[in-house]
mmCIF file of C-alpha atoms in Angstrom:
data_model
loop_
_atom_site.group_PDB
_atom_site.id
_atom_site.type_symbol
_atom_site.label_atom_id
_atom_site.label_comp_id
_atom_site.label_asym_id
_atom_site.label_seq_id
_atom_site.Cartn_x
_atom_site.Cartn_y
_atom_site.Cartn_z
ATOM 1 C CA MET A 7 142.298 115.954 107.607
ATOM 2 C CA GLY A 8 144.665 117.210 110.532
ATOM 3 C CA ARG A 9 145.485 114.345 113.449
ATOM 4 C CA ALA A 10 145.546 116.977 116.316
ATOM 5 C CA PHE A 11 142.525 114.883 118.039
ATOM 6 C CA PHE A 12 142.662 111.657 120.347
ATOM 7 C CA VAL A 13 139.516 109.021 120.266
ATOM 8 C CA CYS A 14 139.325 106.793 122.917
ATOM 9 C CA ASP A 15 136.399 104.740 124.719
ATOM 10 C CA THR A 16 137.151 105.674 128.476
ATOM 11 C CA ALA A 17 135.456 107.688 131.051
ATOM 12 C CA PRO A 18 134.754 110.529 128.823
ATOM 13 C CA ALA A 19 134.473 108.730 125.551
ATOM 14 C CA SER A 20 133.542 108.356 121.938
ATOM 15 C CA ILE A 21 131.147 107.139 119.587
ATOM 16 C CA LYS A 22 130.083 106.078 115.764
ATOM 17 C CA HIS A 23 127.467 106.322 113.130
ATOM 18 C CA ASP A 24 126.332 106.408 109.084
ATOM 19 C CA SER A 25 125.209 109.386 106.892
ATOM 20 C CA ILE A 26 121.567 110.034 108.391
ATOM 21 C CA MET A 27 121.114 113.826 108.080
ATOM 22 C CA ALA A 28 119.183 115.841 110.155
ATOM 23 C CA ASN A 29 115.388 115.518 109.834
ATOM 24 C CA ASP A 30 115.838 112.095 107.650
ATOM 25 C CA ASN A 31 114.627 108.898 108.944
ATOM 26 C CA SER A 32 114.200 107.125 105.868
ATOM 27 C CA SER A 33 116.609 104.572 106.514
ATOM 28 C CA LEU A 34 115.901 103.803 110.394
ATOM 29 C CA PRO A 35 114.079 100.460 110.745
ATOM 30 C CA SER A 36 110.954 99.676 112.762
ATOM 31 C CA LEU A 37 111.007 101.535 115.589
ATOM 32 C CA VAL A 38 108.848 101.068 118.675
ATOM 33 C CA PRO A 39 107.062 104.290 119.539
ATOM 34 C CA GLY A 40 105.812 106.075 122.159
ATOM 35 C CA ARG A 41 107.762 106.870 125.512
ATOM 36 C CA ALA A 42 107.760 107.445 129.082
ATOM 37 C CA THR A 43 104.539 108.618 130.509
ATOM 38 C CA LEU A 44 103.038 109.795 133.548
ATOM 39 C CA GLN A 45 100.096 107.072 133.465
ATOM 40 C CA GLY A 46 102.545 104.661 132.443
ATOM 41 C CA THR A 47 105.621 104.744 134.472
ATOM 42 C CA GLU A 48 102.745 105.371 137.339
ATOM 43 C CA HIS A 49 101.139 101.870 136.111
ATOM 44 C CA TYR A 50 104.843 100.664 136.756
ATOM 45 C CA THR A 51 104.859 101.817 140.022
ATOM 46 C CA GLU A 52 101.652 99.602 140.500
ATOM 47 C CA LYS A 53 103.214 96.548 139.384
ATOM 48 C CA PHE A 54 105.678 96.160 142.599
ATOM 49 C CA ALA A 55 103.545 97.214 145.374
ATOM 50 C CA GLU A 56 105.729 95.287 147.677
ATOM 51 C CA LEU A 57 108.639 97.984 147.208
ATOM 52 C CA HIS A 58 109.166 100.468 149.316
ATOM 53 C CA PRO A 59 106.925 104.107 148.356
ATOM 54 C CA SER A 60 110.174 105.574 148.500
ATOM 55 C CA HIS A 61 111.651 104.012 145.487
ATOM 56 C CA PHE A 62 109.536 105.079 143.231
ATOM 57 C CA ARG A 63 110.174 109.324 142.747
ATOM 58 C CA LEU A 64 108.213 111.755 140.777
ATOM 59 C CA CYS A 65 110.163 114.282 138.130
ATOM 60 C CA HIS A 66 109.198 116.028 135.503
ATOM 61 C CA SER A 67 105.765 114.345 135.565
ATOM 62 C CA LEU A 68 108.198 110.423 134.913
ATOM 63 C CA PHE A 69 107.817 108.185 138.114
ATOM 64 C CA PHE A 70 111.539 106.707 138.259
ATOM 65 C CA SER A 71 113.057 104.152 140.250
ATOM 66 C CA SER A 72 115.519 105.339 142.597
ATOM 67 C CA ILE A 73 118.138 103.313 141.370
ATOM 68 C CA GLY A 74 118.780 102.969 137.459
ATOM 69 C CA LEU A 75 120.880 100.718 135.861
ATOM 70 C CA GLY A 76 124.262 102.127 134.658
ATOM 71 C CA THR A 77 125.495 100.517 131.517
ATOM 72 C CA TYR A 78 129.066 101.889 131.258
ATOM 73 C CA LEU A 79 131.366 98.998 132.263
ATOM 74 C CA GLY A 80 132.636 96.009 130.515
ATOM 75 C CA ALA A 81 134.228 94.942 127.591
ATOM 76 C CA PRO A 82 133.169 95.180 124.076
ATOM 77 C CA THR A 83 132.669 91.271 123.709
ATOM 78 C CA ASP A 84 129.109 89.159 122.772
ATOM 79 C CA GLN A 85 129.578 88.101 126.478
ATOM 80 C CA ALA A 86 129.344 91.229 128.282
ATOM 81 C CA ASP A 87 126.196 91.981 125.472
ATOM 82 C CA ALA A 88 124.415 88.675 126.762
ATOM 83 C CA ALA A 89 125.107 89.221 130.092
ATOM 84 C CA TYR A 90 124.289 93.134 129.819
ATOM 85 C CA THR A 91 120.795 91.987 128.304
ATOM 86 C CA ASP A 92 119.860 89.085 130.647
ATOM 87 C CA SER A 93 120.502 91.939 133.346
ATOM 88 C CA ILE A 94 118.233 94.386 131.937
ATOM 89 C CA ILE A 95 115.627 92.250 131.630
ATOM 90 C CA ARG A 96 115.873 90.725 135.617
ATOM 91 C CA ALA A 97 116.119 94.712 136.480
ATOM 92 C CA VAL A 98 112.930 95.930 134.641
ATOM 93 C CA GLY A 99 110.931 92.625 136.292
ATOM 94 C CA SER A 100 112.442 93.648 139.527
ATOM 95 C CA GLY A 101 110.915 97.434 139.569
ATOM 96 C CA CYS A 102 114.048 99.724 137.897
ATOM 97 C CA ASN A 103 112.593 101.776 135.379
ATOM 98 C CA VAL A 104 115.409 103.644 134.428
ATOM 99 C CA MET A 105 117.528 102.394 132.105
ATOM 100 C CA ASP A 106 120.833 104.567 131.334
ATOM 101 C CA SER A 107 123.682 104.448 128.397
ATOM 102 C CA ALA A 108 126.050 106.262 125.978
ATOM 103 C CA ILE A 109 126.277 105.599 122.830
ATOM 104 C CA ASN A 110 130.301 105.368 123.423
ATOM 105 C CA TYR A 111 129.657 103.018 125.760
ATOM 106 C CA ARG A 112 131.718 99.648 124.933
ATOM 107 C CA PHE A 113 131.889 101.040 120.807
ATOM 108 C CA GLN A 114 127.398 100.978 120.655
ATOM 109 C CA ARG A 115 127.096 97.738 122.185
ATOM 110 C CA SER A 116 125.266 98.955 125.769
ATOM 111 C CA GLU A 117 122.882 100.722 123.207
ATOM 112 C CA ARG A 118 122.294 97.622 121.552
ATOM 113 C CA ALA A 119 122.144 95.258 124.902
ATOM 114 C CA ILE A 120 119.116 97.261 125.711
ATOM 115 C CA GLY A 121 117.419 97.806 122.493
ATOM 116 C CA GLN A 122 117.701 93.530 122.573
ATOM 117 C CA ALA A 123 116.329 93.450 126.360
ATOM 118 C CA LEU A 124 113.398 95.955 125.609
ATOM 119 C CA GLN A 125 112.317 93.908 122.360
ATOM 120 C CA TYR A 126 112.005 91.162 124.578
ATOM 121 C CA LEU A 127 110.440 92.926 127.358
ATOM 122 C CA PHE A 128 107.678 94.595 124.981
ATOM 123 C CA ASN A 129 107.434 91.142 123.464
ATOM 124 C CA ARG A 130 105.912 89.959 127.275
ATOM 125 C CA GLY A 131 103.830 92.576 128.695
ATOM 126 C CA PHE A 132 105.902 95.835 129.263
ATOM 127 C CA SER A 133 104.861 98.666 127.872
ATOM 128 C CA ARG A 134 107.261 101.591 126.229
ATOM 129 C CA GLU A 135 105.230 103.684 128.469
ATOM 130 C CA GLU A 136 106.458 102.280 131.472
ATOM 131 C CA LEU A 137 110.213 102.552 130.697
ATOM 132 C CA VAL A 138 112.167 105.777 131.398
ATOM 133 C CA ILE A 139 115.274 105.410 128.626
ATOM 134 C CA CYS A 140 117.944 107.665 128.879
ATOM 135 C CA THR A 141 121.431 108.189 126.390
ATOM 136 C CA LYS A 142 124.266 110.298 125.816
ATOM 137 C CA GLY A 143 125.474 111.941 122.793
ATOM 138 C CA GLY A 144 129.251 114.056 122.223
ATOM 139 C CA PHE A 145 132.125 112.100 121.861
ATOM 140 C CA ILE A 146 133.079 110.795 118.398
ATOM 141 C CA SER A 147 133.059 106.966 118.631
ATOM 142 C CA TYR A 148 133.279 103.159 116.605
ATOM 143 C CA ASP A 149 131.307 100.825 115.678
ATOM 144 C CA GLY A 150 131.233 97.773 117.668
ATOM 145 C CA SER A 151 135.093 97.414 117.917
ATOM 146 C CA TYR A 152 138.224 99.917 118.251
ATOM 147 C CA PRO A 153 138.897 100.224 114.193
ATOM 148 C CA ALA A 154 142.668 99.687 113.046
ATOM 149 C CA ASP A 155 143.047 103.182 112.167
ATOM 150 C CA PRO A 156 140.906 105.532 114.171
ATOM 151 C CA TYR A 157 141.714 108.484 111.777
ATOM 152 C CA GLN A 158 140.922 106.630 108.739
ATOM 153 C CA TRP A 159 137.452 105.505 110.350
ATOM 154 C CA VAL A 160 136.361 108.991 111.652
ATOM 155 C CA GLU A 161 137.722 110.856 108.093
ATOM 156 C CA GLU A 162 135.454 108.240 106.209
ATOM 157 C CA ASN A 163 132.300 107.713 108.070
ATOM 158 C CA LEU A 164 132.079 111.482 109.455
ATOM 159 C CA ILE A 165 134.033 114.514 107.992
ATOM 160 C CA ASN A 166 133.289 112.572 103.951
ATOM 161 C CA LYS A 167 130.163 112.356 104.957
ATOM 162 C CA GLY A 168 129.398 116.004 105.930
ATOM 163 C CA VAL A 169 128.482 115.092 109.620
ATOM 164 C CA VAL A 170 131.354 117.255 111.340
ATOM 165 C CA THR A 171 134.662 118.998 109.697
ATOM 166 C CA PRO A 172 137.779 118.718 111.605
ATOM 167 C CA GLU A 173 137.272 121.963 112.785
ATOM 168 C CA GLU A 174 134.671 120.631 115.233
ATOM 169 C CA ILE A 175 136.413 118.122 116.864
ATOM 170 C CA HIS A 176 137.962 118.949 119.693
ATOM 171 C CA PRO A 177 141.426 117.179 120.879
ATOM 172 C CA ASN A 178 139.803 114.656 123.508
ATOM 173 C CA GLY A 179 137.114 113.245 120.354
ATOM 174 C CA HIS A 180 134.198 115.815 121.301
ATOM 175 C CA CYS A 181 132.046 117.084 119.322
ATOM 176 C CA MET A 182 128.819 118.771 120.357
ATOM 177 C CA SER A 183 127.482 120.007 116.624
ATOM 178 C CA PRO A 184 124.167 120.703 115.489
ATOM 179 C CA MET A 185 124.668 118.123 112.846
ATOM 180 C CA TYR A 186 126.778 115.844 114.993
ATOM 181 C CA LEU A 187 124.243 115.607 117.675
ATOM 182 C CA TYR A 188 121.208 114.759 115.142
ATOM 183 C CA HIS A 189 123.502 112.082 113.446
ATOM 184 C CA GLU A 190 124.020 110.619 116.974
ATOM 185 C CA ILE A 191 120.299 110.648 117.862
ATOM 186 C CA ALA A 192 119.509 109.078 114.813
ATOM 187 C CA GLN A 193 121.855 106.598 115.602
ATOM 188 C CA SER A 194 120.862 106.036 119.459
ATOM 189 C CA ARG A 195 117.278 104.987 118.358
ATOM 190 C CA ARG A 196 118.332 102.789 115.987
ATOM 191 C CA ASN A 197 120.514 100.882 118.527
ATOM 192 C CA LEU A 198 118.241 101.339 121.283
ATOM 193 C CA GLY A 199 115.441 100.213 118.786
ATOM 194 C CA ILE A 200 112.419 103.437 120.051
ATOM 195 C CA ASP A 201 111.373 105.750 118.500
ATOM 196 C CA THR A 202 111.599 108.556 121.422
ATOM 197 C CA ILE A 203 114.607 108.787 123.421
ATOM 198 C CA ASP A 204 112.924 109.793 126.789
ATOM 199 C CA VAL A 205 115.999 111.866 128.251
ATOM 200 C CA TYR A 206 119.392 112.878 125.856
ATOM 201 C CA TYR A 207 122.004 113.845 127.914
ATOM 202 C CA LEU A 208 124.730 116.252 125.596
ATOM 203 C CA HIS A 209 127.326 114.299 127.444
ATOM 204 C CA ASN A 210 130.698 115.810 129.305
ATOM 205 C CA PRO A 211 130.092 119.067 127.579
ATOM 206 C CA GLU A 212 132.840 120.298 130.054
ATOM 207 C CA THR A 213 135.588 119.058 128.025
ATOM 208 C CA GLN A 214 135.288 122.020 125.842
ATOM 209 C CA MET A 215 135.175 124.265 128.580
ATOM 210 C CA GLY A 216 139.412 124.913 128.390
ATOM 211 C CA GLU A 217 139.652 125.422 124.761
ATOM 212 C CA LEU A 218 136.419 127.874 124.388
ATOM 213 C CA HIS A 219 136.313 131.034 125.717
ATOM 214 C CA GLU A 220 133.510 131.013 128.547
ATOM 215 C CA VAL A 221 131.388 133.171 126.599
ATOM 216 C CA ARG A 222 131.868 131.012 123.508
ATOM 217 C CA TYR A 223 131.160 128.042 125.629
ATOM 218 C CA TYR A 224 128.081 129.029 126.900
ATOM 219 C CA GLU A 225 127.065 129.946 123.071
ATOM 220 C CA ALA A 226 128.121 126.508 122.126
ATOM 221 C CA LEU A 227 125.455 125.017 124.915
ATOM 222 C CA GLU A 228 122.980 127.363 122.706
ATOM 223 C CA MET A 229 123.429 126.209 119.777
ATOM 224 C CA ALA A 230 123.662 122.615 120.803
ATOM 225 C CA PHE A 231 120.379 123.045 122.976
ATOM 226 C CA ARG A 232 118.566 124.478 119.974
ATOM 227 C CA ALA A 233 118.994 121.311 118.411
ATOM 228 C CA LEU A 234 117.919 119.395 121.089
ATOM 229 C CA GLU A 235 115.145 121.136 120.988
ATOM 230 C CA ALA A 236 114.060 121.035 117.332
ATOM 231 C CA ALA A 237 114.390 116.958 117.921
ATOM 232 C CA VAL A 238 111.827 117.449 120.655
ATOM 233 C CA GLN A 239 109.614 118.640 118.555
ATOM 234 C CA ASP A 240 109.436 116.438 115.698
ATOM 235 C CA GLY A 241 109.379 113.331 118.666
ATOM 236 C CA ARG A 242 112.967 112.230 118.246
ATOM 237 C CA ILE A 243 113.426 112.862 122.185
ATOM 238 C CA ASN A 244 111.173 113.939 124.935
ATOM 239 C CA MET A 245 113.686 116.148 127.066
ATOM 240 C CA TYR A 246 117.516 116.818 127.323
ATOM 241 C CA GLY A 247 120.287 117.947 129.675
ATOM 242 C CA ILE A 248 123.336 117.593 130.354
ATOM 243 C CA ALA A 249 125.883 114.662 132.031
ATOM 244 C CA THR A 250 128.945 116.021 133.285
ATOM 245 C CA TRP A 251 132.330 114.288 134.956
ATOM 246 C CA ASP A 252 134.374 117.119 136.886
ATOM 247 C CA GLY A 253 132.155 120.493 135.313
ATOM 248 C CA PHE A 254 129.850 120.996 138.701
ATOM 249 C CA HIS A 255 132.866 119.883 140.588
ATOM 250 C CA GLU A 256 134.992 122.743 141.008
ATOM 251 C CA ALA A 257 134.979 124.011 144.661
ATOM 252 C CA PRO A 258 134.695 127.340 145.123
ATOM 253 C CA GLY A 259 138.049 129.286 144.061
ATOM 254 C CA SER A 260 139.606 126.786 142.001
ATOM 255 C CA ARG A 261 138.967 126.444 137.902
ATOM 256 C CA GLN A 262 135.035 127.732 137.299
ATOM 257 C CA PRO A 263 132.774 125.560 137.424
ATOM 258 C CA MET A 264 129.813 125.866 135.011
ATOM 259 C CA GLN A 265 126.960 127.344 136.614
ATOM 260 C CA LEU A 266 123.409 125.547 136.030
ATOM 261 C CA GLU A 267 122.118 129.149 136.234
ATOM 262 C CA ARG A 268 123.640 130.157 132.714
ATOM 263 C CA VAL A 269 123.061 126.740 131.663
ATOM 264 C CA ILE A 270 119.243 127.243 132.022
ATOM 265 C CA GLU A 271 120.008 130.168 130.834
ATOM 266 C CA CYS A 272 121.206 128.813 127.358
ATOM 267 C CA ALA A 273 117.764 126.202 127.014
ATOM 268 C CA ARG A 274 115.459 129.485 127.357
ATOM 269 C CA ARG A 275 117.273 131.015 124.478
ATOM 270 C CA ALA A 276 117.043 127.841 122.852
ATOM 271 C CA GLY A 277 113.405 126.789 123.969
ATOM 272 C CA GLY A 278 111.723 129.625 125.011
ATOM 273 C CA GLU A 279 110.105 129.979 128.999
ATOM 274 C CA ARG A 280 108.781 125.755 127.976
ATOM 275 C CA HIS A 281 112.089 124.635 126.836
ATOM 276 C CA HIS A 282 112.695 121.269 127.294
ATOM 277 C CA PHE A 283 116.068 120.880 129.624
ATOM 278 C CA CYS A 284 115.421 118.703 132.673
ATOM 279 C CA ALA A 285 117.839 116.928 133.931
ATOM 280 C CA VAL A 286 121.700 116.732 135.362
ATOM 281 C CA GLN A 287 123.592 113.947 136.039
ATOM 282 C CA LEU A 288 126.959 113.836 137.691
ATOM 283 C CA PRO A 289 128.657 111.769 139.581
ATOM 284 C CA VAL A 290 127.714 111.417 143.475
ATOM 285 C CA ASN A 291 129.115 108.870 145.889
ATOM 286 C CA LEU A 292 130.871 108.166 149.694
ATOM 287 C CA ALA A 293 133.598 109.460 147.747
ATOM 288 C CA MET A 294 132.574 112.617 145.292
ATOM 289 C CA PRO A 295 129.765 114.056 147.494
ATOM 290 C CA GLU A 296 130.464 117.611 146.014
ATOM 291 C CA ALA A 297 127.070 118.096 144.950
ATOM 292 C CA LEU A 298 125.572 118.133 148.120
ATOM 293 C CA THR A 299 128.232 119.711 150.205
ATOM 294 C CA ASN A 300 130.250 122.505 147.870
ATOM 295 C CA LEU A 301 128.941 125.517 147.797
ATOM 296 C CA ASN A 302 130.047 126.319 143.752
ATOM 297 C CA GLN A 303 126.597 127.282 142.588
ATOM 298 C CA LYS A 304 125.317 130.834 142.258
ATOM 299 C CA VAL A 305 120.611 131.385 141.410
ATOM 300 C CA GLY A 306 120.264 134.932 141.900
ATOM 301 C CA ASP A 307 122.302 135.924 144.317
ATOM 302 C CA GLN A 308 121.831 133.365 146.503
ATOM 303 C CA THR A 309 125.302 130.575 146.870
ATOM 304 C CA MET A 310 124.280 127.131 146.975
ATOM 305 C CA THR A 311 124.987 123.717 146.119
ATOM 306 C CA LEU A 312 124.609 121.476 143.177
ATOM 307 C CA LEU A 313 121.775 119.831 145.027
ATOM 308 C CA GLU A 314 119.749 123.017 146.022
ATOM 309 C CA ALA A 315 120.635 124.723 142.178
ATOM 310 C CA ALA A 316 119.030 122.115 140.459
ATOM 311 C CA SER A 317 116.080 122.403 143.172
ATOM 312 C CA ALA A 318 115.480 126.281 143.079
ATOM 313 C CA LEU A 319 115.901 125.315 138.928
ATOM 314 C CA ASN A 320 113.283 122.778 138.667
ATOM 315 C CA VAL A 321 115.979 120.139 137.055
ATOM 316 C CA CYS A 322 115.842 116.714 137.794
ATOM 317 C CA VAL A 323 119.029 115.256 139.166
ATOM 318 C CA VAL A 324 120.535 111.681 138.313
ATOM 319 C CA ALA A 325 123.291 110.839 140.211
ATOM 320 C CA SER A 326 126.131 108.498 138.076
ATOM 321 C CA ALA A 327 128.907 106.406 139.708
ATOM 322 C CA SER A 328 127.651 105.365 142.596
ATOM 323 C CA LEU A 329 130.012 102.870 143.301
ATOM 324 C CA LEU A 330 132.972 104.288 141.367
ATOM 325 C CA GLN A 331 133.446 102.143 139.430
ATOM 326 C CA GLY A 332 133.470 99.127 141.932
ATOM 327 C CA SER A 333 136.120 101.174 144.181
ATOM 328 C CA LEU A 334 133.395 101.483 147.029
ATOM 329 C CA ALA A 335 131.864 98.201 146.642
ATOM 330 C CA SER A 336 134.138 97.438 149.601
ATOM 331 C CA ASN A 337 136.737 98.054 151.944
ATOM 332 C CA LEU A 338 134.703 101.606 153.437
ATOM 333 C CA PRO A 339 136.067 102.809 156.651
ATOM 334 C CA VAL A 340 134.747 102.083 159.532
ATOM 335 C CA THR A 341 133.312 105.056 159.905
ATOM 336 C CA LEU A 342 130.852 104.788 157.025
ATOM 337 C CA ARG A 343 129.779 101.409 157.946
ATOM 338 C CA GLN A 344 128.638 102.220 161.188
ATOM 339 C CA ALA A 345 127.257 105.627 159.877
ATOM 340 C CA ILE A 346 124.886 102.824 157.729
ATOM 341 C CA PRO A 347 124.930 99.782 159.897
ATOM 342 C CA GLU A 348 121.624 98.358 158.849
ATOM 343 C CA MET A 349 123.336 97.101 155.110
ATOM 344 C CA ASP A 350 125.386 93.799 155.231
ATOM 345 C CA CYS A 351 128.053 94.798 152.952
ATOM 346 C CA ASP A 352 129.959 97.871 151.432
ATOM 347 C CA ALA A 353 128.287 98.225 147.919
ATOM 348 C CA ALA A 354 124.809 98.326 149.607
ATOM 349 C CA ARG A 355 126.016 100.826 151.961
ATOM 350 C CA ALA A 356 127.509 102.639 149.260
ATOM 351 C CA ILE A 357 124.427 102.835 147.291
ATOM 352 C CA GLN A 358 121.819 103.217 149.912
ATOM 353 C CA PHE A 359 123.544 106.531 150.621
ATOM 354 C CA VAL A 360 123.524 107.662 147.184
ATOM 355 C CA ARG A 361 119.476 106.753 146.609
ATOM 356 C CA SER A 362 119.275 108.558 150.087
ATOM 357 C CA ILE A 363 120.413 111.732 149.272
ATOM 358 C CA PRO A 364 117.242 114.497 148.923
ATOM 359 C CA GLY A 365 117.302 115.539 145.747
ATOM 360 C CA ILE A 366 118.868 112.858 143.992
ATOM 361 C CA SER A 367 116.549 110.865 141.574
ATOM 362 C CA THR A 368 117.938 107.988 140.622
ATOM 363 C CA ALA A 369 121.266 106.145 141.568
ATOM 364 C CA LEU A 370 122.918 104.732 138.446
ATOM 365 C CA VAL A 371 124.794 101.389 139.275
ATOM 366 C CA GLY A 372 126.628 99.285 136.641
ATOM 367 C CA MET A 373 124.627 96.241 136.867
ATOM 368 C CA GLY A 374 126.263 93.854 133.840
ATOM 369 C CA SER A 375 125.036 91.054 135.617
ATOM 370 C CA PRO A 376 121.933 89.215 136.779
ATOM 371 C CA ASP A 377 123.032 88.524 140.543
ATOM 372 C CA HIS A 378 123.966 91.954 140.612
ATOM 373 C CA VAL A 379 120.512 92.843 139.891
ATOM 374 C CA SER A 380 119.345 90.554 142.350
ATOM 375 C CA VAL A 381 121.229 92.058 145.642
ATOM 376 C CA ASN A 382 121.011 95.634 144.350
ATOM 377 C CA MET A 383 117.719 95.695 143.896
ATOM 378 C CA GLU A 384 117.223 94.127 147.289
ATOM 379 C CA LEU A 385 117.633 97.981 148.404
ATOM 380 C CA ALA A 386 114.317 98.710 146.661
ATOM 381 C CA HIS A 387 112.229 97.066 149.645
ATOM 382 C CA ILE A 388 113.731 99.350 152.663
ATOM 383 C CA PRO A 389 113.491 103.204 153.123
ATOM 384 C CA ALA A 390 115.667 105.789 152.814
ATOM 385 C CA MET A 391 118.725 107.026 155.352
ATOM 386 C CA SER A 392 117.150 109.562 158.069
ATOM 387 C CA ASP A 393 118.634 112.268 158.567
ATOM 388 C CA GLU A 394 119.999 111.280 161.649
ATOM 389 C CA GLN A 395 122.469 108.928 159.834
ATOM 390 C CA PHE A 396 123.154 112.144 157.074
ATOM 391 C CA HIS A 397 124.262 114.182 160.017
ATOM 392 C CA VAL A 398 126.742 111.338 161.224
ATOM 393 C CA LEU A 399 127.930 111.630 157.669
ATOM 394 C CA PHE A 400 128.194 115.256 156.747
ATOM 395 C CA GLY A 401 127.748 117.427 160.002
ATOM 396 C CA ASP A 402 124.934 120.293 159.070
ATOM 397 C CA ARG A 403 125.603 119.370 155.196
#
């Protein structure tokens, strides 16, 4: 095996698993059946009548809370695992029904923390149908901690077991071959303890844009989407999408950004007009507003922003990095504080901005502490920002 690739557990991260093949569930433990449903998520909203009506948003026949719990940050330790589990339990009990992870986050520990929390919640009256559980796959990762020899680990656990070939692994440790995605989905279901993942994201597929010719890149996307359509058909996932970091953020005239219309064309070729591509996740925050400012998408003969393109193409948009890994939690410029004066701290202002953007279903916030959950979920009691406040920040945009 050549050692040309690099595997890490940083922002565009990684992954691990065993030799479960495409449709073989025989080695999976007993999983909680069901998935999020319109009736279930609507019932969840009714439990929180004290929250502002704008907190829950209907998208693709599910009600999403405007604030979702992200699980990217944190050390791969038992202490951090327990804190995440406690945070998730508190979040669901406070009106947050969207949980987001990726199999590579904290070497699979974040998914497992969600699984522990779900077990507790289901035993205490919450139903599987009320909660929207989302995760991602696409990076090579490990199991629980960083191995002494990552190359040997990949060889023994993936290549020798026929899950991937060396040629399918991008130098940055990314892989979106069908067999690998099947393998990842099986492991994520095991980690989460659920039979069906509600939204499964292909994780940072733009990682391979630079290496693959444009035509080959979209062909690889279509092949991955065919695998995900098959996973929908047999109930392993309910819907799918792509989670990106910079794929849609390029300004016109710079490196070619991903085109959402072409992505949807790949989904149509993979699954027909009734395909199951439903969501895009990307960073949107006060420091990265490109989704609502950059005219870098074309739909038909119209040039528009990513948020406008998503609306035109019936795609749900989920904002990641609402606090930009905590860097927007303090010391915001005075002009921004003046534009959002009703908040008493910068973190609340930053989250309020993202959850108020028209077209955003959920603003994901990393919450590895129950105290952070309590503070952040106070925003669910108040309305979104007004059009006038947005005008102060972005003019006519």
